[in-house]
Coordinates of C-alpha atoms in Angstrom, one line a residue:
X1 CA 5.5 120.6 83.5
X2 CA 6.4 118.6 86.7
X3 CA 2.9 117.0 86.6
X4 CA 3.4 115.9 82.9
X5 CA 6.8 114.4 83.7
X6 CA 5.3 112.6 86.7
X7 CA 2.6 111.0 84.5
X8 CA 5.2 109.9 81.9
X9 CA 7.3 108.4 84.6
X10 CA 4.4 106.5 86.0
X11 CA 3.6 105.1 82.6
X12 CA 7.2 104.0 82.1
X13 CA 7.2 102.4 85.6
X14 CA 4.0 100.4 84.8
X15 CA 5.4 99.2 81.5
X16 CA 8.7 98.2 83.1
X17 CA 6.9 96.5 85.9
X18 CA 5.2 94.2 83.4
X19 CA 8.6 92.7 82.5
X20 CA 10.0 92.7 86.1
X21 CA 12.3 90.0 87.0
X22 CA 13.5 89.6 83.4
X23 CA 17.0 90.9 84.1
X24 CA 17.2 89.7 87.7
X25 CA 20.2 87.4 87.1
X26 CA 22.0 89.8 84.8
X27 CA 25.2 91.7 85.7
X28 CA 24.4 95.1 84.3
X29 CA 28.0 96.3 84.7
X30 CA 29.4 93.5 82.5
X31 CA 30.2 94.2 78.9
X32 CA 32.2 92.8 75.9
X33 CA 32.0 90.0 73.4
X34 CA 31.0 87.5 76.1
X35 CA 27.6 89.1 76.5
X36 CA 24.4 89.3 74.4
X37 CA 21.4 91.5 74.7
X38 CA 17.6 91.2 74.5
X39 CA 15.5 94.3 73.7
X40 CA 11.8 94.2 74.7
X41 CA 9.2 96.0 72.6
X42 CA 5.5 96.3 73.7
X43 CA 4.4 97.7 70.4
X44 CA 5.5 96.4 66.9
X45 CA 6.0 100.0 65.6
X46 CA 7.9 101.3 68.6
X47 CA 11.3 102.9 67.7
X48 CA 12.8 102.1 71.1
X49 CA 12.5 99.2 73.5
X50 CA 10.8 99.7 76.9
X51 CA 13.3 97.4 78.6
X52 CA 16.3 95.3 78.0
X53 CA 18.5 92.5 79.5
X54 CA 22.0 91.3 79.2
X55 CA 23.1 87.7 79.4
X56 CA 26.3 85.8 79.2
X57 CA 26.6 84.2 75.7
X58 CA 25.1 80.7 75.8
X59 CA 22.8 81.4 78.8
X60 CA 19.1 80.5 78.6
X61 CA 17.1 83.7 78.9
X62 CA 14.4 84.3 81.5
X63 CA 10.9 84.8 80.3
X64 CA 9.4 88.2 81.2
X65 CA 6.0 88.4 83.0
X66 CA 3.1 88.7 80.6
X67 CA 2.3 92.3 80.0
X68 CA -1.2 93.6 80.0
X69 CA -3.2 96.0 77.9
X70 CA -6.8 97.2 78.3
X71 CA -9.4 95.2 76.3
X72 CA -6.6 93.2 74.7
X73 CA -5.2 89.7 75.3
X74 CA -1.5 89.0 75.3
X75 CA -0.6 86.1 73.0
X76 CA 3.2 85.6 73.4
X77 CA 6.6 87.1 72.7
X78 CA 7.8 87.0 69.0
X79 CA 11.1 87.6 67.3
X80 CA 9.8 90.2 64.8
X81 CA 7.1 92.8 64.6
X82 CA 5.4 90.7 61.9
X83 CA 4.7 88.1 64.7
X84 CA 5.7 85.1 62.5
X85 CA 7.9 83.2 65.0
X86 CA 7.6 82.8 68.7
X87 CA 10.7 83.4 70.8
X88 CA 11.9 80.2 72.4
X89 CA 13.0 80.9 76.0
X90 CA 14.3 77.4 76.4
X91 CA 17.1 77.8 73.8
X92 CA 20.6 79.3 74.8
X93 CA 21.1 82.8 73.5
X94 CA 24.2 83.4 71.4
X95 CA 23.5 86.7 69.6
X96 CA 21.7 90.0 70.3
X97 CA 17.9 89.8 69.6
X98 CA 14.7 91.7 70.1
X99 CA 11.3 90.4 71.3
X100 CA 7.9 91.9 70.6
X101 CA 4.7 91.5 72.6
X102 CA 1.7 90.4 70.6
X103 CA -1.7 91.6 71.6
X104 CA -5.1 90.8 69.9
X105 CA -8.7 91.8 70.8
X106 CA -10.1 89.4 73.4
X107 CA -12.8 88.1 71.1
X108 CA -10.2 86.9 68.6
X109 CA -8.3 84.7 71.1
X110 CA -8.3 81.0 70.8
X111 CA -6.1 78.3 72.2
X112 CA -4.3 75.0 71.6
X113 CA -4.1 72.3 74.3
X114 CA -1.6 69.5 73.9
X115 CA -2.2 66.2 75.7
X116 CA 0.4 63.5 76.3
X117 CA -2.1 60.7 75.6
X118 CA -5.7 60.4 74.3
X119 CA -6.9 59.4 77.8
X120 CA -5.0 62.1 79.7
X121 CA -7.4 64.1 81.8
X122 CA -5.4 67.4 81.6
X123 CA -3.2 68.9 78.8
X124 CA 0.5 68.9 79.3
X125 CA 0.7 72.4 78.1
X126 CA -1.1 74.9 75.9
X127 CA -0.7 78.2 74.1
X128 CA -2.8 81.0 72.7
X129 CA -3.4 81.9 69.1
X130 CA -5.4 84.5 67.2
X131 CA -8.2 83.3 65.0
X132 CA -6.8 82.6 61.5
X133 CA -3.3 81.6 62.9
X134 CA -1.7 78.3 62.2
X135 CA -1.1 75.8 65.0
X136 CA 2.5 75.0 65.6
X137 CA 3.6 71.5 64.8
X138 CA 4.7 69.8 68.0
X139 CA 7.1 67.2 66.6
X140 CA 7.1 63.7 67.8
X141 CA 6.6 63.1 71.5
X142 CA 8.6 60.6 73.5
X143 CA 7.2 57.1 73.1
X144 CA 8.0 53.9 74.9
X145 CA 10.2 51.3 73.2
X146 CA 8.3 49.1 70.8
X147 CA 5.8 51.9 70.0
X148 CA 5.6 54.3 67.0
X149 CA 4.1 57.8 66.9
X150 CA 1.6 58.1 64.0
X151 CA 0.6 61.7 64.2
X152 CA -1.5 64.4 66.0
X153 CA -5.3 64.1 66.1
X154 CA -8.0 66.5 67.2
X155 CA -10.3 64.0 69.0
X156 CA -9.7 61.5 71.7
X157 CA -11.1 58.7 69.5
X158 CA -8.1 59.4 67.1
X159 CA -10.3 59.5 64.0
X160 CA -9.5 63.1 62.8
X161 CA -5.9 63.7 62.0
X162 CA -5.0 67.4 62.5
X163 CA -3.9 69.4 59.5
X164 CA -1.2 71.9 60.5
X165 CA -1.3 73.5 57.0
X166 CA -4.8 75.0 57.7
X167 CA -5.6 78.1 59.7
X168 CA -7.4 77.6 63.0
X169 CA -10.6 79.5 64.0
X170 CA -11.6 77.7 67.2
X171 CA -10.1 76.1 70.3
X172 CA -8.1 72.9 69.4
X173 CA -7.0 69.9 71.4
X174 CA -4.2 67.7 70.1
X175 CA -3.8 64.1 71.1
X176 CA -0.9 61.9 69.9
X177 CA -1.6 58.6 68.2
X178 CA 0.8 55.8 69.2
X179 CA 0.7 52.2 68.1
X180 CA 2.7 49.0 68.8
X181 CA 5.4 48.3 66.3
X182 CA 3.9 44.9 65.3
X183 CA 0.8 46.8 64.1
X184 CA 2.7 49.3 62.0
X185 CA 3.0 49.1 58.2
X186 CA 4.9 51.5 56.0
X187 CA 4.3 53.2 52.7
X188 CA 7.0 54.4 50.4
X189 CA 6.4 57.3 48.0
X190 CA 8.3 57.6 44.7
X191 CA 8.3 60.5 42.3
X192 CA 9.3 58.4 39.3
X193 CA 8.3 54.8 38.5
X194 CA 11.9 53.9 37.7
X195 CA 13.4 55.6 40.8
X196 CA 15.7 53.4 42.8
X197 CA 14.9 55.0 46.2
X198 CA 11.7 56.6 47.5
X199 CA 11.6 60.3 48.1
X200 CA 9.6 59.9 51.4
X201 CA 7.7 57.5 53.5
X202 CA 5.0 57.3 56.2
X203 CA 3.7 54.9 58.8
X204 CA 0.2 53.6 59.1
X205 CA -1.5 51.3 61.6
X206 CA -2.9 48.1 60.1
X207 CA -6.4 48.7 58.8
X208 CA -5.9 52.4 58.2
X209 CA -6.7 54.1 54.9
X210 CA -3.7 55.5 53.1
X211 CA -3.9 59.4 52.9
X212 CA -3.9 60.7 49.4
X213 CA -0.5 62.4 48.6
X214 CA -0.4 65.8 46.9
X215 CA -0.4 65.6 43.1
X216 CA 3.2 65.8 41.9
X217 CA 3.9 68.3 39.2
X218 CA 5.9 67.7 36.0
X219 CA 6.5 70.1 33.1
X220 CA 4.5 69.3 30.0
X221 CA 3.0 66.2 31.6
X222 CA -0.4 65.7 33.3
X223 CA -0.6 63.7 36.5
X224 CA -2.9 60.7 36.0
X225 CA -2.9 59.1 39.5
X226 CA -1.0 56.9 42.0
X227 CA -0.2 53.2 41.2
X228 CA 1.1 50.4 43.4
X229 CA 3.4 48.8 40.8
X230 CA 6.3 50.1 38.7
X231 CA 4.6 49.0 35.5
X232 CA 1.8 51.4 36.4
X233 CA -1.0 48.9 35.8
X234 CA -2.5 48.7 39.3
X235 CA -4.1 52.0 40.4
X236 CA -4.1 52.7 44.1
X237 CA -7.5 52.4 45.9
X238 CA -7.4 55.0 48.7
X239 CA -10.8 53.7 50.0
X240 CA -9.3 50.3 50.8
X241 CA -7.8 49.6 54.3
X242 CA -4.1 48.7 54.2
X243 CA -2.6 45.7 56.0
X244 CA 0.9 45.3 54.5
X245 CA 3.8 47.5 53.4
X246 CA 3.3 49.1 50.0
X247 CA 4.7 51.7 47.6
X248 CA 3.1 54.4 45.5
X249 CA 4.3 55.4 42.0
X250 CA 2.9 58.4 40.0
X251 CA 1.7 58.0 36.4
X252 CA 1.9 60.9 34.0
X253 CA 0.8 61.5 30.4
X254 CA 2.2 63.9 27.9
X255 CA 0.2 67.0 27.7
X256 CA -1.5 67.3 24.2
X257 CA -1.4 70.9 22.9
X258 CA -4.6 71.3 21.0
X259 CA -4.6 72.9 17.5
X260 CA -8.0 74.6 17.8
X261 CA -10.1 76.1 15.1
X262 CA -13.5 77.8 15.4
X263 CA -16.4 75.8 14.0
X264 CA -19.2 78.1 13.0
X265 CA -23.0 77.2 13.0
X266 CA -23.7 74.0 11.0
X267 CA -26.3 74.1 8.3
X268 CA -29.8 73.1 9.4
X269 CA -31.1 69.6 8.7
X270 CA -34.4 67.9 9.2
X271 CA -33.5 67.1 12.7
X272 CA -31.8 70.3 13.9
X273 CA -31.5 74.0 13.1
X274 CA -27.8 73.8 13.4
X275 CA -25.0 73.5 16.0
X276 CA -23.7 76.2 18.4
X277 CA -20.3 77.6 17.6
X278 CA -17.5 75.9 19.3
X279 CA -13.7 75.1 19.1
X280 CA -12.5 71.8 17.7
X281 CA -9.0 70.3 17.8
X282 CA -7.8 69.4 14.3
X283 CA -5.5 66.6 15.7
X284 CA -7.6 64.9 18.4
X285 CA -11.1 65.9 17.3
X286 CA -12.2 67.0 20.8
X287 CA -14.7 69.9 21.1
X288 CA -14.2 72.8 23.5
X289 CA -16.2 75.8 24.7
X290 CA -14.5 79.0 25.9
X291 CA -15.7 80.0 29.4
X292 CA -14.2 83.2 30.6
X293 CA -10.4 82.6 30.2
X294 CA -10.5 78.8 30.2
X295 CA -11.3 76.1 27.7
X296 CA -13.8 73.5 28.9
X297 CA -14.0 70.2 26.9
X298 CA -17.4 69.4 25.6
X299 CA -18.0 65.7 26.2
X300 CA -21.7 65.7 25.4
X301 CA -21.8 66.9 21.8
X302 CA -25.6 66.7 21.7
X303 CA -25.6 69.7 24.2
X304 CA -24.6 71.9 21.3
X305 CA -27.3 70.8 18.9
X306 CA -30.1 73.3 18.4
X307 CA -33.3 71.2 18.0
X308 CA -35.3 71.5 14.8
X309 CA -38.1 74.1 15.0
X310 CA -40.1 72.5 12.3
X311 CA -41.0 73.9 8.8
X312 CA -39.8 77.5 8.3
X313 CA -40.6 80.2 5.7
X314 CA -37.9 80.5 3.1
X315 CA -36.5 84.0 3.4
X316 CA -37.9 84.6 6.9
X317 CA -34.6 85.3 8.4
X318 CA -35.8 86.8 11.7
X319 CA -38.4 84.1 12.2
X320 CA -41.4 86.5 12.6
X321 CA -43.6 84.4 10.2
X322 CA -43.4 86.7 7.2
X323 CA -40.8 87.8 4.6
X324 CA -40.2 91.6 4.5
X325 CA -37.5 94.2 4.5
X326 CA -36.4 93.4 8.0
X327 CA -35.2 90.0 6.8
X328 CA -32.9 91.7 4.3
X329 CA -31.6 93.9 7.1
X330 CA -30.9 90.9 9.3
X331 CA -29.1 89.1 6.4
X332 CA -27.0 92.2 5.5
X333 CA -25.9 92.6 9.1
X334 CA -24.9 88.9 9.2
X335 CA -22.9 89.3 6.0
X336 CA -21.2 92.4 7.5
X337 CA -20.2 90.4 10.6
X338 CA -22.4 92.6 12.8
X339 CA -23.8 90.8 15.7
X340 CA -27.4 89.9 15.2
X341 CA -30.1 90.4 17.9
X342 CA -32.6 87.6 18.2
X343 CA -32.6 84.3 16.5
X344 CA -31.1 83.5 13.1
X345 CA -32.4 80.6 11.0
X346 CA -29.6 79.4 8.8
X347 CA -31.9 77.4 6.6
X348 CA -34.4 80.2 6.1
X349 CA -31.7 82.6 5.1
X350 CA -30.2 80.3 2.4
X351 CA -32.9 81.2 -0.1
X352 CA -31.3 79.7 -3.2
X353 CA -30.3 76.6 -1.2
X354 CA -26.7 76.5 -2.4
X355 CA -25.5 75.7 1.1
X356 CA -24.0 79.1 1.7
X357 CA -25.4 82.5 2.6
X358 CA -24.3 85.4 0.3
X359 CA -25.5 88.6 -1.2
X360 CA -27.5 86.6 -3.8
X361 CA -29.9 85.5 -1.0
X362 CA -30.4 89.2 -0.1
X363 CA -31.2 89.9 -3.8
X364 CA -33.8 87.2 -4.0
X365 CA -35.6 88.5 -0.9
X366 CA -35.4 92.0 -2.2
X367 CA -36.9 90.9 -5.6
X368 CA -39.6 89.0 -3.7
X369 CA -40.5 92.2 -1.7
X370 CA -40.5 94.2 -4.9
X371 CA -42.9 91.7 -6.5
X372 CA -40.3 90.7 -9.0
X373 CA -40.5 86.9 -9.8
X374 CA -37.8 84.8 -8.4
X375 CA -36.7 81.2 -9.2
X376 CA -37.2 80.3 -5.5
X377 CA -40.5 79.7 -3.8
X378 CA -39.9 82.4 -1.2
X379 CA -42.4 82.6 1.6
X380 CA -43.5 79.0 1.3
X381 CA -43.0 76.6 4.2
X382 CA -39.9 74.5 3.8
X383 CA -38.8 71.5 5.9
X384 CA -35.0 71.5 6.5
X385 CA -33.4 68.7 4.5
X386 CA -30.2 66.8 5.1
X387 CA -27.4 68.1 2.9

C-alpha cells in the first residue's frame, strides 16, 4: 500500500511541476471578494483540477509552464473542455475561471507564424494549431501615419489574401498588407438600392480587383447580381481593376412559383417517335426535369426529343418486328398503368390512328392475331405522320 501511495504521489508531483511558478506571486492565505481563482485541468474530462491559483481581482494572471505528455504535443490553454477559445493571459482577471490543456497527436500539429511586415526575416510571434482548426484573426496591426492596413496575406508577394473562414491543414505564414493613403480607394456595400447609408465598406489599393461579396438573401426574391448604380443598370465587373471609389447595390427578382403539370409522351411524327415525359409550367411555359429531390430547368428542349426510328409495323408495340400476343400484353399493361419494360412505340400502338391508345387498339390486334379481318392494315410498315 505504501508503494502505491508513493507512485500516486510521484505522478501528482510531476503534474504539479508542469505548472510550477503559476502561483508564485499569489498570497494563498488571502480570501474574500477581492480575490479570484484559476483552476488548472490537464484532461478535458477530469472531475478535479490538478492545480489552482489565487489572484487579486484585476491582476493579470501568470501563464503556467507548458505541460508535457508522451507522444502528444501541447497546443495551448483553453477556457473550456471543448477547446473553442484560448485563454488570454494578457487580460486582467475579474472572475473565477478554469483553463484546460489541449494536447493532440504530434503528426496533427501545424503552426501559424505572424510577421510584422512582408520583408521581415523572422515572425513576431506564432502559435500552434491542430489540422482542421481555424486560424485566429489577428486584427489590425499598428501602422504608421499616412498608411492603411488592407488585410492579412499568406505570401510575401501579397497576392493571396488569407481566408480566416476556412480550416487550416498546413503551416501558415501571415503577412500584413499596408499601403499609402493616397493609393487607397474605398468601396461601399448597400443591401438595398434605395438605402441612404451603406451597411459596410472596405478598402482597396488602386489597381486591385474588388472581392465578390457574399450573395445577400431576401425572402421570396432571387439575387441577380451586384450593380454600381442605384438604377441597377450597370452590372459590376469583378474582373476589372478598380482605380476610384465605388458603391455596390444588389439586384433582386421576384421568385416565380411555377404551376407545374406533367406532360406525357407526345405522339410520334415523321421526325420523331415522341418526347420524353417532363414537367411544364402553365404560366411561364418553362420545362423541368425532376432529378432526385430537385427540379432542373430544361433549356434545350431538343434533348427530350426521341429521334424517329423510321417506318414501324402497325400493332408491333414491343418493336420486335412482328405482331403477336406479346403486343397485346404490352398494350394492356400500358393501359393498366403498369410500368413497361423495354421500348414502347406510341405510333405503332395506335392501331386505329385516332390519336389515342385505348382498349379498341387491343381489340384490333387480337382480331388480327385471330385471323379476323380488321379495317386497319395491321402489320404493314407505316411511316409516322404529323398529326
